Structure formats: structure tokens, C-alpha cells
mmCIF file of C-alpha atoms and ligand atoms in Angstrom:
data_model
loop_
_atom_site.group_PDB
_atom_site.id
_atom_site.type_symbol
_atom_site.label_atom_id
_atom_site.label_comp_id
_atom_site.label_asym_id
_atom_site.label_seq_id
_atom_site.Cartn_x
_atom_site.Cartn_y
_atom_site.Cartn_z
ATOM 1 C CA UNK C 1 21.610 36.008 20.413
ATOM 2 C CA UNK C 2 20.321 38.912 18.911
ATOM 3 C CA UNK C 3 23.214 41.434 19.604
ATOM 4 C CA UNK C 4 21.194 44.464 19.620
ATOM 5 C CA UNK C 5 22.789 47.504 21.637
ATOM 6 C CA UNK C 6 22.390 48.569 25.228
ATOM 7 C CA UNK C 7 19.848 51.507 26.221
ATOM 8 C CA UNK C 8 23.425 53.079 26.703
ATOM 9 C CA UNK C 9 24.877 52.780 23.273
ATOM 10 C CA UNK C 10 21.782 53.721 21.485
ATOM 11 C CA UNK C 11 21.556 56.425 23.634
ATOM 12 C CA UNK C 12 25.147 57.734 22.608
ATOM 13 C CA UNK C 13 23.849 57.049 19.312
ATOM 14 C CA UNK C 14 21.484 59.089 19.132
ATOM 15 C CA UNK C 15 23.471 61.875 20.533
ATOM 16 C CA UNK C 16 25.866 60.998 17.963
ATOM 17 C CA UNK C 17 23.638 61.721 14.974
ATOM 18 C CA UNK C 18 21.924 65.113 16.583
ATOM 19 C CA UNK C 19 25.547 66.226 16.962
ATOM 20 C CA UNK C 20 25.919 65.854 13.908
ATOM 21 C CA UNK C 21 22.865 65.635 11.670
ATOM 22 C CA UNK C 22 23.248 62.249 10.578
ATOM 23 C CA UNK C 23 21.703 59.320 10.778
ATOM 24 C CA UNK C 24 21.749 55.229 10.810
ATOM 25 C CA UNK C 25 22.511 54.414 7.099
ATOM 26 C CA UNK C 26 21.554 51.429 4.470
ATOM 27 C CA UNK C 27 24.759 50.245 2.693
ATOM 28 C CA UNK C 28 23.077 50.555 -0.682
ATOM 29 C CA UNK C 29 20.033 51.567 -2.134
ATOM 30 C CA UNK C 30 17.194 49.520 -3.437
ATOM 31 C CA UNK C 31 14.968 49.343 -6.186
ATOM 32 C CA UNK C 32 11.888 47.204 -5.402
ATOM 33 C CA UNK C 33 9.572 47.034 -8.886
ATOM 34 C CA UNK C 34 6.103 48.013 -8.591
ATOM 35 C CA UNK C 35 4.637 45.213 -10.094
ATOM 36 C CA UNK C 36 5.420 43.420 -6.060
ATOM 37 C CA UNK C 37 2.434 45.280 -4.948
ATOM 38 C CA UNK C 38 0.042 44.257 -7.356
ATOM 39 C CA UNK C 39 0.643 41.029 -8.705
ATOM 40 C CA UNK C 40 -1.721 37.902 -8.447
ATOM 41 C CA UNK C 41 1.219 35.526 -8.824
ATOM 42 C CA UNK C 42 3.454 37.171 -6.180
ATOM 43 C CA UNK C 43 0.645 37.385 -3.590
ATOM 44 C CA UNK C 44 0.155 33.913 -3.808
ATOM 45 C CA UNK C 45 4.020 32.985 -3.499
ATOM 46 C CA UNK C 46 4.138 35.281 -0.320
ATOM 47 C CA UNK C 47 1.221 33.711 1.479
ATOM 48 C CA UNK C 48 3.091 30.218 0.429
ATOM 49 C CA UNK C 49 5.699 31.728 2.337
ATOM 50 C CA UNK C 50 3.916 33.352 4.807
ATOM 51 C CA UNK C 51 2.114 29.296 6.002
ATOM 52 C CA UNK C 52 5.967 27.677 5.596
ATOM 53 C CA UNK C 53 7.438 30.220 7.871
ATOM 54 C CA UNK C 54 6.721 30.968 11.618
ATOM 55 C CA UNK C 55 4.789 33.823 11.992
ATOM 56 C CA UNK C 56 3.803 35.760 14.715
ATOM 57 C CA UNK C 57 0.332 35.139 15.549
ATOM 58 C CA UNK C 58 -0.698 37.047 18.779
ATOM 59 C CA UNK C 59 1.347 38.109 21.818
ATOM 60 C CA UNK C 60 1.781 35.272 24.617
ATOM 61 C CA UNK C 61 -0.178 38.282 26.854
ATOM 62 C CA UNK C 62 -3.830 37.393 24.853
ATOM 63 C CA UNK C 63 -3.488 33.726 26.152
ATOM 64 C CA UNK C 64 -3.188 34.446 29.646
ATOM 65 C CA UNK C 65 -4.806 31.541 31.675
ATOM 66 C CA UNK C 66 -5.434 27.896 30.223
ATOM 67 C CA UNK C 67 -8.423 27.801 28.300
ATOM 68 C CA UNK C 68 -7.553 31.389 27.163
ATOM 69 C CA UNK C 69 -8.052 31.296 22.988
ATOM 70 C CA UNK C 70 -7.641 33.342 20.385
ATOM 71 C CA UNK C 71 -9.162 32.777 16.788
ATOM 72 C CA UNK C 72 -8.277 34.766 13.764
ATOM 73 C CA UNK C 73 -7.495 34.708 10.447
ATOM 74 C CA UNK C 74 -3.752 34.425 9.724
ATOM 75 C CA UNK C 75 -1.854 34.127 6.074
ATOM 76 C CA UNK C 76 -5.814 33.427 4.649
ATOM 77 C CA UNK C 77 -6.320 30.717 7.058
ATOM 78 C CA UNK C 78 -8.772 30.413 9.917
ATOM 79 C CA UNK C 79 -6.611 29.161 13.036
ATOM 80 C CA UNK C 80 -7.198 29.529 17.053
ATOM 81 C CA UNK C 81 -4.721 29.417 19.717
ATOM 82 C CA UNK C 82 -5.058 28.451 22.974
ATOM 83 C CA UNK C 83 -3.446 27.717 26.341
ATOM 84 C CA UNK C 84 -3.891 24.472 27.706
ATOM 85 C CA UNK C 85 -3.709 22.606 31.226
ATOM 86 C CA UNK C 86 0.082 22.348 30.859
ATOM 87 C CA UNK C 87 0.406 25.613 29.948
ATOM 88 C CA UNK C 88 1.092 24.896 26.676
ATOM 89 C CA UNK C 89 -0.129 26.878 24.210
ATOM 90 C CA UNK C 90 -1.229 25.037 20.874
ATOM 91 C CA UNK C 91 -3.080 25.883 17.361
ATOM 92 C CA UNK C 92 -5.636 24.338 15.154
ATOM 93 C CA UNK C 93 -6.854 24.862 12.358
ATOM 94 C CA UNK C 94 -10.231 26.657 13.090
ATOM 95 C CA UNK C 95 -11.964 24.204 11.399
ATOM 96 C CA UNK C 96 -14.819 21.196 13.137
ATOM 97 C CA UNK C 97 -13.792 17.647 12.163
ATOM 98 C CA UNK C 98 -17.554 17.063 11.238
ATOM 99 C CA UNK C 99 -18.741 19.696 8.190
ATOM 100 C CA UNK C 100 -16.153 22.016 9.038
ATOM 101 C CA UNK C 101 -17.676 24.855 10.776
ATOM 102 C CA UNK C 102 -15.179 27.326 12.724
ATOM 103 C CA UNK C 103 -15.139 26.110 16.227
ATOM 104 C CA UNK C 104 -14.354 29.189 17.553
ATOM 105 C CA UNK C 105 -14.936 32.778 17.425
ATOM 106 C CA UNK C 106 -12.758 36.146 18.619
ATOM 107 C CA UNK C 107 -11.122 35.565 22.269
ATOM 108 C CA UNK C 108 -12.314 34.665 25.429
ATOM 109 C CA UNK C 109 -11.706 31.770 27.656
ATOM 110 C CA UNK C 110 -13.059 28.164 27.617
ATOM 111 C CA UNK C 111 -12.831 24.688 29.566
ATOM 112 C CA UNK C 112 -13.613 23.260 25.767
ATOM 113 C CA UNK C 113 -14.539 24.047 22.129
ATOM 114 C CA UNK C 114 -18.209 23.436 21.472
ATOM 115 C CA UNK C 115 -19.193 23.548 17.853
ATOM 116 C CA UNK C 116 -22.064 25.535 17.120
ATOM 117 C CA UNK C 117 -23.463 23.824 14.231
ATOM 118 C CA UNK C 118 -24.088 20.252 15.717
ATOM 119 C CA UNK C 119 -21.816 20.569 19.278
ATOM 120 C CA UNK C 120 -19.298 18.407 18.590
ATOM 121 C CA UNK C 121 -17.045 19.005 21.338
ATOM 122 C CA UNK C 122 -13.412 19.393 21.607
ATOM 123 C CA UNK C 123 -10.711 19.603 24.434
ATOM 124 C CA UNK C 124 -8.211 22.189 24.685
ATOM 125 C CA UNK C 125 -6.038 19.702 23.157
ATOM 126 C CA UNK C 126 -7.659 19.277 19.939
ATOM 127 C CA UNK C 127 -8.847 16.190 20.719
ATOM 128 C CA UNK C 128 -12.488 15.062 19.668
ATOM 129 C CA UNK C 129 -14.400 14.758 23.362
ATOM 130 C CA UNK C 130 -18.113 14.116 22.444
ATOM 131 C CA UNK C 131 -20.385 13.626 19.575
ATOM 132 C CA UNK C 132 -24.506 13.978 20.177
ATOM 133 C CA UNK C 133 -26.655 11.563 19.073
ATOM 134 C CA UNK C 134 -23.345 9.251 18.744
ATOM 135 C CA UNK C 135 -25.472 6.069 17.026
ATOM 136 C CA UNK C 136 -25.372 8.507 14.010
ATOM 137 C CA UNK C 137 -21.714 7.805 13.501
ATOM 138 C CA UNK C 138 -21.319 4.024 13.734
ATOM 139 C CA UNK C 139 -17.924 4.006 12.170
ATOM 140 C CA UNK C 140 -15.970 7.555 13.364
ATOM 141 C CA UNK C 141 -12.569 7.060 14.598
ATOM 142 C CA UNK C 142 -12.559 9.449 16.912
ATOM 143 C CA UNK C 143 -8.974 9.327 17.507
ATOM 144 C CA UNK C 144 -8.431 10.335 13.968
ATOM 145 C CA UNK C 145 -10.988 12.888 13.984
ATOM 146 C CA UNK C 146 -9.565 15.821 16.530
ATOM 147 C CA UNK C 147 -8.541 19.522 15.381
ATOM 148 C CA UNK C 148 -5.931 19.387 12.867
ATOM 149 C CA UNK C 149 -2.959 21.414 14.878
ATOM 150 C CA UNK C 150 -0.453 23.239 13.440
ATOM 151 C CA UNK C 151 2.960 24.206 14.922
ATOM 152 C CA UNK C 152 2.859 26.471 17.899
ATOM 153 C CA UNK C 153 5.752 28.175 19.492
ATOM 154 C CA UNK C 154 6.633 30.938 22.374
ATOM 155 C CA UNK C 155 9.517 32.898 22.209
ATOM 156 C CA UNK C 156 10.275 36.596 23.498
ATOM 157 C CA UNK C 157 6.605 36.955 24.609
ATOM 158 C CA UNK C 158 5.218 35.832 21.665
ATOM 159 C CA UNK C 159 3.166 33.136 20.360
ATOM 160 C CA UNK C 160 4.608 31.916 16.757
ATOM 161 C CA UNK C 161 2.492 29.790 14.038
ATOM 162 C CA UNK C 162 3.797 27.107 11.434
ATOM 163 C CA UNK C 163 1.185 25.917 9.005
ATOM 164 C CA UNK C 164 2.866 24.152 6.837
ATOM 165 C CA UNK C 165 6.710 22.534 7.032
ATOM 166 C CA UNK C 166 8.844 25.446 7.986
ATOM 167 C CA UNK C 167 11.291 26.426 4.810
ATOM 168 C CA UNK C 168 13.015 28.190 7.107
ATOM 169 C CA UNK C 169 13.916 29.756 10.626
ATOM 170 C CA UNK C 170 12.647 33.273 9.638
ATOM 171 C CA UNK C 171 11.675 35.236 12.477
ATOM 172 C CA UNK C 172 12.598 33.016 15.259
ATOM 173 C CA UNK C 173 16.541 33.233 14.042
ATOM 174 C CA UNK C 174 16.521 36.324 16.427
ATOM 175 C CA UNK C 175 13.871 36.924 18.554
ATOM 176 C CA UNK C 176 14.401 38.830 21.596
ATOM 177 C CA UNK C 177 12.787 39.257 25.016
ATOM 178 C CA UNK C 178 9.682 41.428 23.686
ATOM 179 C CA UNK C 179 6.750 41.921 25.677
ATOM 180 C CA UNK C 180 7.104 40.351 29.127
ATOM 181 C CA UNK C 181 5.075 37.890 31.998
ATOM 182 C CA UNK C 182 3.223 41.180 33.698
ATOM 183 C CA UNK C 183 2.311 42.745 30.329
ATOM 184 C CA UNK C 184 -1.366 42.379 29.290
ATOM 185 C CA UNK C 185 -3.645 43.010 26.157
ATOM 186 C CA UNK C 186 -6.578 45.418 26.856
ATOM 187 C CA UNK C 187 -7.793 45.822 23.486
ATOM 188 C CA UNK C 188 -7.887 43.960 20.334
ATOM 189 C CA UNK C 189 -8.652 46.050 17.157
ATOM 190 C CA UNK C 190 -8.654 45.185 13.527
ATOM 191 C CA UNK C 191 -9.610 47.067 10.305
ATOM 192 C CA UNK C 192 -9.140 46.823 6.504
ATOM 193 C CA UNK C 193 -7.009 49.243 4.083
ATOM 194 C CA UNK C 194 -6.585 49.136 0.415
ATOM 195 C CA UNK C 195 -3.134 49.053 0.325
ATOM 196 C CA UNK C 196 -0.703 45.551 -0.207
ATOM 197 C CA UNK C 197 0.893 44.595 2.953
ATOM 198 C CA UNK C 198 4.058 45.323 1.935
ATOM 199 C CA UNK C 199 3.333 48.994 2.185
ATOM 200 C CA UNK C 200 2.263 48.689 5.510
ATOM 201 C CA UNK C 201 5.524 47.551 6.542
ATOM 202 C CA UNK C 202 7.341 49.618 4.954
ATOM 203 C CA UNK C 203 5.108 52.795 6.382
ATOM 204 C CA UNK C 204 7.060 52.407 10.113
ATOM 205 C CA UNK C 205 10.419 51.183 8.810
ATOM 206 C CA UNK C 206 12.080 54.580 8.137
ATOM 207 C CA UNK C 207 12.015 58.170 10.246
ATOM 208 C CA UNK C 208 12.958 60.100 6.417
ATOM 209 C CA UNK C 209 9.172 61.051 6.732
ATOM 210 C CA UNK C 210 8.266 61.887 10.197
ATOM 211 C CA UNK C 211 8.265 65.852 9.267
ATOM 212 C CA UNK C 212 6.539 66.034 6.077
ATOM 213 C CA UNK C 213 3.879 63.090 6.818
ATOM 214 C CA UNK C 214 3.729 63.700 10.552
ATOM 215 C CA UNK C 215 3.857 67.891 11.024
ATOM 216 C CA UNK C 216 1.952 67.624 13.909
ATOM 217 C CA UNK C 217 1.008 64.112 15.534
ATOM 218 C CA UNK C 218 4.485 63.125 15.835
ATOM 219 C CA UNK C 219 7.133 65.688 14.501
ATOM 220 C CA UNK C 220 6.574 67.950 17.314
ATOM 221 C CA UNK C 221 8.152 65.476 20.032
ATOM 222 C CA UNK C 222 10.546 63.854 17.719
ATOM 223 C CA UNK C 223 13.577 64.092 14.652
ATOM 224 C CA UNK C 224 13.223 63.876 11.297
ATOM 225 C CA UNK C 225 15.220 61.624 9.786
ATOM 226 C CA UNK C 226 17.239 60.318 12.733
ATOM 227 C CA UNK C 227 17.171 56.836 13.729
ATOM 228 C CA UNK C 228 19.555 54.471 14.954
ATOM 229 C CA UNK C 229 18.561 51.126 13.228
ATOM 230 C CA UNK C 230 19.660 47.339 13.438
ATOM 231 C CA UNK C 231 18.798 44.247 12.058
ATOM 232 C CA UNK C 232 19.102 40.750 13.591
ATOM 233 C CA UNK C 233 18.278 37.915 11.403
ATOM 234 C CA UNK C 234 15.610 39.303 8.803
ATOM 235 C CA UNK C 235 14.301 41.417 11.601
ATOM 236 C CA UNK C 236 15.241 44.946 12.364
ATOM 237 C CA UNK C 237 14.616 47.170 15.449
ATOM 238 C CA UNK C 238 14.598 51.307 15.016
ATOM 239 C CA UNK C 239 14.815 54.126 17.432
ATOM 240 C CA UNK C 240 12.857 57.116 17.218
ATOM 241 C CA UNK C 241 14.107 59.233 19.718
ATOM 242 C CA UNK C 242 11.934 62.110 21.624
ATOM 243 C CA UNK C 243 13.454 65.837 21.662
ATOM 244 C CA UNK C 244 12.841 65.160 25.665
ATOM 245 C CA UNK C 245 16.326 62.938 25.642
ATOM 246 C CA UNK C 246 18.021 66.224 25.488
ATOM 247 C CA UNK C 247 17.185 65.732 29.098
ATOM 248 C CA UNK C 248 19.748 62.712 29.434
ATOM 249 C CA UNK C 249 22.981 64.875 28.382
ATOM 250 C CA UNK C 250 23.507 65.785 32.011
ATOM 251 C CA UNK C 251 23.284 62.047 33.044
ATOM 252 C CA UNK C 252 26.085 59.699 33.277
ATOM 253 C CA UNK C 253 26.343 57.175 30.315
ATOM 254 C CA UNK C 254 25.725 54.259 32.420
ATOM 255 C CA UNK C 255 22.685 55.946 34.184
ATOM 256 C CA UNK C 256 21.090 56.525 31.219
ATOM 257 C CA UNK C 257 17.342 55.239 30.733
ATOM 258 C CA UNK C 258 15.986 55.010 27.130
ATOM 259 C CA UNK C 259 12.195 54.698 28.623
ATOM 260 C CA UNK C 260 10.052 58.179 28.147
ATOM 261 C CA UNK C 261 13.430 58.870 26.029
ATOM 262 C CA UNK C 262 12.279 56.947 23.034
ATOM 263 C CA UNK C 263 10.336 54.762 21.143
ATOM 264 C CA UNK C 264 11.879 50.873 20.198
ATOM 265 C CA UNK C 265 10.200 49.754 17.203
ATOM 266 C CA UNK C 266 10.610 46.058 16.812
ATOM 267 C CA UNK C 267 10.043 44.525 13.358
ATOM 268 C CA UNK C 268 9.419 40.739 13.016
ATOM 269 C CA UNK C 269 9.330 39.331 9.845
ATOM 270 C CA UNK C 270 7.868 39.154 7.713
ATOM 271 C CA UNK C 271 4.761 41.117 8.621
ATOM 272 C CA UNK C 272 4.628 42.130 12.698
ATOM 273 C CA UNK C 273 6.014 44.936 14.180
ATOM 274 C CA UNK C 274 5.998 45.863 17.950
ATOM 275 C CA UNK C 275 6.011 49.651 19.315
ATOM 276 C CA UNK C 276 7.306 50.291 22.820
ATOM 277 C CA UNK C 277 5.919 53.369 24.459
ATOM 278 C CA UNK C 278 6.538 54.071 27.738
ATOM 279 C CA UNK C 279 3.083 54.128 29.130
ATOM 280 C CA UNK C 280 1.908 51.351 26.300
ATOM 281 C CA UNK C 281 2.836 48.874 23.716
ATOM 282 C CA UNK C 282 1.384 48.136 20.484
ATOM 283 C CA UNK C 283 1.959 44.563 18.462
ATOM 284 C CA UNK C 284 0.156 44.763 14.766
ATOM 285 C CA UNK C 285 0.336 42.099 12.426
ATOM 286 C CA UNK C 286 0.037 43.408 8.979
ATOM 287 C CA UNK C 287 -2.437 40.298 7.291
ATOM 288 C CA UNK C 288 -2.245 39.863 3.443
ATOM 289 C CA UNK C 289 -6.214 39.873 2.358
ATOM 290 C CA UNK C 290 -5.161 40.554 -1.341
ATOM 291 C CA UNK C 291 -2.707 42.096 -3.364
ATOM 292 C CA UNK C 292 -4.811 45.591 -2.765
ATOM 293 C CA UNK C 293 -6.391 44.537 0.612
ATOM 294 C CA UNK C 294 -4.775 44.284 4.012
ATOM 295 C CA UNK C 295 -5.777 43.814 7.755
ATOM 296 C CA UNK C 296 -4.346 45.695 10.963
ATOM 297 C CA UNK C 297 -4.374 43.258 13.702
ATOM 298 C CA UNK C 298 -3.023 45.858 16.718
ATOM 299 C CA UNK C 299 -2.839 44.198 20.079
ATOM 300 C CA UNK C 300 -3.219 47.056 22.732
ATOM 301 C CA UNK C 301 -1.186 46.546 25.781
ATOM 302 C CA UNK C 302 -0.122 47.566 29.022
ATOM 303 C CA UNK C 303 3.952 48.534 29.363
ATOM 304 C CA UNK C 304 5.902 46.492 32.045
ATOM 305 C CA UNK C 305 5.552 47.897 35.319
ATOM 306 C CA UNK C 306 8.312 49.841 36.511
ATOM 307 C CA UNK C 307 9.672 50.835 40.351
ATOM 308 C CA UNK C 308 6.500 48.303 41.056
ATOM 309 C CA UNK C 309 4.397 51.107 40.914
ATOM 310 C CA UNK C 310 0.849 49.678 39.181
ATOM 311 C CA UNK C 311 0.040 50.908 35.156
ATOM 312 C CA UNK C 312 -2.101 54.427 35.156
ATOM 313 C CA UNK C 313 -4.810 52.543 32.530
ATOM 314 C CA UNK C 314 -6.187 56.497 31.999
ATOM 315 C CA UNK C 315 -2.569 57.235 30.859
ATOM 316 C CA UNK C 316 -1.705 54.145 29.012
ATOM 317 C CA UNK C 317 -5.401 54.531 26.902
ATOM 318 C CA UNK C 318 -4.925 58.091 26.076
ATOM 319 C CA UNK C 319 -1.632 57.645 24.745
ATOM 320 C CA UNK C 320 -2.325 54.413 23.056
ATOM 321 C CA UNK C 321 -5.191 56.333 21.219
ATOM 322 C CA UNK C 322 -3.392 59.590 20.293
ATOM 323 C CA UNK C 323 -0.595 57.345 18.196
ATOM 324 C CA UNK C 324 -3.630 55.097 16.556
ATOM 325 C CA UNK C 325 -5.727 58.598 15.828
ATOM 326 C CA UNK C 326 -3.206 60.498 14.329
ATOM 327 C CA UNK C 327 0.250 59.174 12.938
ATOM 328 C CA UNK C 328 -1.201 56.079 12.266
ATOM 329 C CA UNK C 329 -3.913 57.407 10.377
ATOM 330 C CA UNK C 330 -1.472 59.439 8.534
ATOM 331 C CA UNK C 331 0.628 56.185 7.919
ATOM 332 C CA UNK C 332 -2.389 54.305 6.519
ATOM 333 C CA UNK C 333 -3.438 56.983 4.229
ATOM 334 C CA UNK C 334 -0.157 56.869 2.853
ATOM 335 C CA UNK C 335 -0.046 53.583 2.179
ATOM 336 C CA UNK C 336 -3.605 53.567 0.295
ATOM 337 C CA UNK C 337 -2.656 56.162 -1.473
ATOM 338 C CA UNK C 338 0.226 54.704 -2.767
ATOM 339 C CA UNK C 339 -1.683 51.867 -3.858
ATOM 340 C CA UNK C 340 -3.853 54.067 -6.113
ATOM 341 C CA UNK C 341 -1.138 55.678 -7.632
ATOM 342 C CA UNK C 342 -0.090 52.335 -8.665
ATOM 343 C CA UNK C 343 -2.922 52.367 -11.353
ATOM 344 C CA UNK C 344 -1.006 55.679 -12.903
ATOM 345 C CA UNK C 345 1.918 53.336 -13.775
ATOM 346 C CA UNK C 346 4.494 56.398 -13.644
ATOM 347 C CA UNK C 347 6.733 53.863 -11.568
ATOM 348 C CA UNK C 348 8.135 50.505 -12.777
ATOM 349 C CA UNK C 349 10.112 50.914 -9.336
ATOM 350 C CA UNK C 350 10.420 52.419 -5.976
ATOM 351 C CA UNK C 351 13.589 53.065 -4.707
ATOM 352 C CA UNK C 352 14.681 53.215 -1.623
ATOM 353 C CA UNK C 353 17.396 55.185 -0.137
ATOM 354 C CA UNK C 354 20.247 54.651 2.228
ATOM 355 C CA UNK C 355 17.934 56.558 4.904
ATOM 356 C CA UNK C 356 15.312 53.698 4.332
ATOM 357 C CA UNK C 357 17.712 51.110 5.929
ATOM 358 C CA UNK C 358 14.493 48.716 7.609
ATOM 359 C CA UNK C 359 13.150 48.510 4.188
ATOM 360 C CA UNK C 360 15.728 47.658 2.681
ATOM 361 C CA UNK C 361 16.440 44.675 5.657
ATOM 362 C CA UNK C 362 12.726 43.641 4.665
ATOM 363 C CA UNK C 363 12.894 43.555 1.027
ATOM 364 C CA UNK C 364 16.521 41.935 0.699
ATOM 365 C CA UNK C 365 15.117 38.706 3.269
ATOM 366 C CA UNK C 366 11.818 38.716 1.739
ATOM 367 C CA UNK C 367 13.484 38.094 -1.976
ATOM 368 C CA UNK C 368 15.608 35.790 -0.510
ATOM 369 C CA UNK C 369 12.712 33.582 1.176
ATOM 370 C CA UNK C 370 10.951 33.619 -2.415
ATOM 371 C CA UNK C 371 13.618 33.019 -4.398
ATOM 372 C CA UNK C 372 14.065 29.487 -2.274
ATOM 373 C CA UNK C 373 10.381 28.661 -2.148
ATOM 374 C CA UNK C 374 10.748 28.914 -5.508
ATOM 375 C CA UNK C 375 13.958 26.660 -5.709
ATOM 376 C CA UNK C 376 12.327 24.519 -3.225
ATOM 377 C CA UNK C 377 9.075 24.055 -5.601
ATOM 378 C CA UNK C 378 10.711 24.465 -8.976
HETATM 379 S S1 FES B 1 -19.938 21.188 11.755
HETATM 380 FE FE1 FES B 1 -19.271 21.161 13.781
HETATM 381 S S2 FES B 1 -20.614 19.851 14.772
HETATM 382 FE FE2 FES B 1 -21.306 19.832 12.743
HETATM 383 FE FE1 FE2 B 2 4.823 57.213 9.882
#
């Protein structure tokens, strides 16, 4: 149970706050020191925490059929996904079981992994199927020599991944229905920024900035500042409502419609977020390269389909590219900026307000998972 409010209520929310210029508020402010962003040590206790916790490694939507796989980096480590012939879907460790060559590459669809080095061959299970020129390995145990797999789970439309023993529930305390069965990914994009993942985050978890940052990309059809925001488990959802739900006032509560009315941002943690737009969604996993080096994974995809009328593609691409070629470039510059002005060393803290309530959500679970790795391992 996540609990989050109705289209309804968060409809007569937001009504609420442009009534009167308010908005969804943190109970206390928070001082995160700089030295998070930057430090050696820390990075390598998150992406501890980030292989003992489930973590969201694709939508379900980029697996569609068995055989479907996708292989990418996740928390450092090379692992593929894929949907077997029960539907299943499974991960390995992208790694063959004879030198250790990746088995796979990007996504596509296959009846069975083929390594390129030697072709060792492996089934969509993992499991070791053929070795050439097998009178050169007298001895192997094939049995013992499949993919190593690592935990794979589905939940809410999306495919979770456990590399090492969880520590804890994390995301998958509250996960609701995200992304559903008719949804699909059209586009896959990644690219690097020199910023600490934790800024990333951080860039889409508060609306205080939408007029100063976004003047014109997305400040014209929105609020500044107004958000109705919840948290479920260490995750939190906001609302960025459009001007255009002005439109709803005349409509009776229970008629009410958020979609076209505003956007749901979903936040998974620790580092995936989901956007709902009406004519397209957008998943990104925010991938710790460094302490100054991060990867955008952003899954494009189609919205549900609504009154069964079919998705206008044109529609759903043009919007999906306005948001990634102008807030979000705004948003990333940001955040690389901010990791420059690290080096000044004017701040031994950032502090976030009450407005910042998301943030705050993030940073107050993502102490608390360190703090017991480091219990757990001291
Ligand atoms: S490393 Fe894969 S077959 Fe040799
Ligand atoms: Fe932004």
C-alpha cells in the first residue's frame, strides 16, 4: 500500500495552494555537507548500498517478448536482463563463464547468448548450452559453469535488481502501479555529466526553481513553487501542475482528470525517477560513474492508451524531445555547475528548505541506509 492520493484530492490540492500561494511543505530543513558530493569514501559506501538494495534497472516495457534483453551497466557492474520462456524475467552478471567477456551488448532480442570471443553459448536461463571444440575442456562442470544471476524482480511495471544480499526493502517497500502492460519503450538514450548523482536527484525533486531556472521551457505552462508532494517508503511522488488545470474549476470534484492537467513525478529510490506526461513517459536512472561523473539512463516511452484511441507517435516524440532539449538541459547544467563550484569550497553545507520537501525524503532515507551498512559492516 502506498497511500498516495486520488487524481481528485491532488487536484483540490492544488487548487488549495493557488488559492492561496502556498505550497506542499518539508517539516524541517536540512543541511546536507558538501563533502557527500565529493568524497572517495562515501561514493564507495553508496554503490555498497546501491548492489545490497533493489534497484530499478529498466522498465518491464524494454523486455517485452521472451528472449527480449537488456545489458547495461548498473551500480559499476555489467548486468543483462532478460525475459525468458516462462516469462520470467532474470539477470546475470554480464560476464562469460570462460575468460569473462560480456555476453551481451545494448538490447535486442535473442533465442540465446552467444559469446563473441570463443561462442560459448548460453540459454536464456543462464545456463551453459554449448562449448566449441568441447575436447578442450576435459574437466568443465558445466552445471557449475552458467551466468552467475543475480536477483530479479517486477513490480509496478518495473524490473528491480539485487546484486548482492538485500540490507533492506528500499524501493520495493512502496512501489506502485507505474508504467503499465500496453506501455512501450521507443528510445533508449544515455549520456555522461560531471556532476555526483546525488545532484541529479535532487535537480527534479523540488518546483522552488521552475521560474528562475526554467523562464521559458517550463515556467510558461506551469507554477513556481507549487507542488503537492508525498512520500511512501523512501520514495516520494510530486505534482507539477499546468496553468491549463484552471480549466478543471468548472468540473465536478469527482469528474476531475489529472491527465493533460499535470505532470506525476515518481521518485524511486535511491536513484530512478519516472515522469508522466500525458502524451509520454520518461524513466531515468541516475548511474553513479564517480563521485564527479554520472550517467542518464532515460527510457523513452509511449503513455497508456486512453478512450482506446491508438498513441499519436508524432505527438508523443515532439513532446518527449521538447522536455529532454530544454528543461532538462537546464537541469543538467545546473547540476554540473554545482559540482564546479564545489572546488570554491564557500559551502561546508547545502541546506535545504521546507519548499525542498523530496530532497529532504531522499537525503533523510539515504543517511539512514548508510548509517546501517555501516552498522551492518562495522
Ligand atoms: S570469453 Fe566467452 S567464450 Fe571465451
Ligand atoms: Fe528543473
Amino acid at each position: 500500500m502506498t497511500g498516495l492520493m486520488s487524481d481528485a484530492d491532488v487536484i483540490a490540492r492544488v487548487f488549495h495552494h493557488i488559492d492561496n500561494k502556498t505550497t506542499d511543505l518539508a517539516d524541517d530543513v536540512w543541511r546536507q555537507p558538501v563533502e557527500s558530493y565529493m568524497s572517495d569514501e562515501r561514493f564507495a559506501d553508496e554503490l555498497e548500498m546501491f548492489r545490497r538494495l533493489p534497484v530499478v534497472f529498466c522498465p518491464s516495457a524494454a523486455l517485452p517478448e521472451t528472449g527480449s534483453y537488456l545489458a547495461r551497466t548498473a551500480s559499476g557492474v555489467p548486468i543483462l536482463a532478460v525475459r525468458g520462456d516462462d516469462g520470467r524475467v532474470r539477470a546475470f552478471y554480464n560476464s562469460c563463464r570462460h575468460r569473462g567477456m560480456a555476453v551481451a551488448e545494448g538490447r535486442g532480442k535473442v533465442g540465446a547468448f552467444v559469446c563473441r570471443y570463443h561462442a560459448w553459448a548460453y540459454g536464456l536461463d543462464g545456463s551453459l548450452k554449448h562449448v566449441p571444440g568441447n575436447q578442450g575442456f576435459p574437466d568443465l562442470d558445466r552445471d557449475a559453469h552458467g551466468l552467475v544471476q543475480v536477483q530479479a524482480e517486477e513490480r509496478g511495471g518495473l524490473v528491480f535488481v539485487t546484486q548482492k544480499e538485500a540490507m533492506a526493502e528500499g524501493a520495493l517497500e512502496a512501489v506502485p502501479d507505474i508504467i503499465g502492460a500496453g506501455q512501450t519503450v521507443f528510445d533508449l538514450i544515455s549520456f555522461e555529466d560531471p556532476a555526483n548523482w546525488e545532484l541529479v536527484v535532487e535537480s527534479a525533486a523540488e518546483g522552488y526553481h521552475i521560474k528562475h531556472l526554467h523562464p521559458k521551457s517550463f515556467y510558461p505552462y506551469g507554477f513556481d513553487n507549487l507542488n503537492v508532494v508525498e512520500t511512501y517508503g523512501p520514495n516520494s511522488r510530486l505534482v507539477f501542475p499546468f496553468r491549463r488545470i484552471e480549466k478543471l474549476r468548472g468540473v465536478a470534484p469527482a469528474e476531475r482528470r489529472a491527465n493533460g492537467m499535470l505532470t506525476y513525478v515518481y521518485h524511486l529510490f535511491p536513484n530512478a525517477r519516472v515522469s508522466m506526461l500525458s502524451s509520454h513517459y520518461q524513466m531515468v536512472i541516475i548511474e553513479p560513474l564517480a563521485p564527479d561523473r554520472v550517467r542518464w539512463d532515460i527510457f523513452r516511452l509511449t503513455p497508456p492508451s486512453r478512450d482506446g484511441k491508438p498513441v499519436d507517435m508524432d505527438q508523443t516524440v515532439k513532446d518527449s524531445d521538447f522536455v529532454n532539449d530544454t528543461g532538462l538541459i537546464e537541469d543538467r547544467e545546473a547540476a554540473s555547475a554545482i559540482q564546479e563550484g564545489l572546488k570554491t569550497g564557500a559551502n561546508s553545507h547545502f541546506t535545504f528548505g521546507r519548499y525542498e520537501k523530496s530532497a529532504v525524503h531522499f537525503h533523510q532515507h539515504l543517511d539512514a541506509h548508510l548509517g546501517m551498512l555501516r552498522q551492518g559492516s562495522g
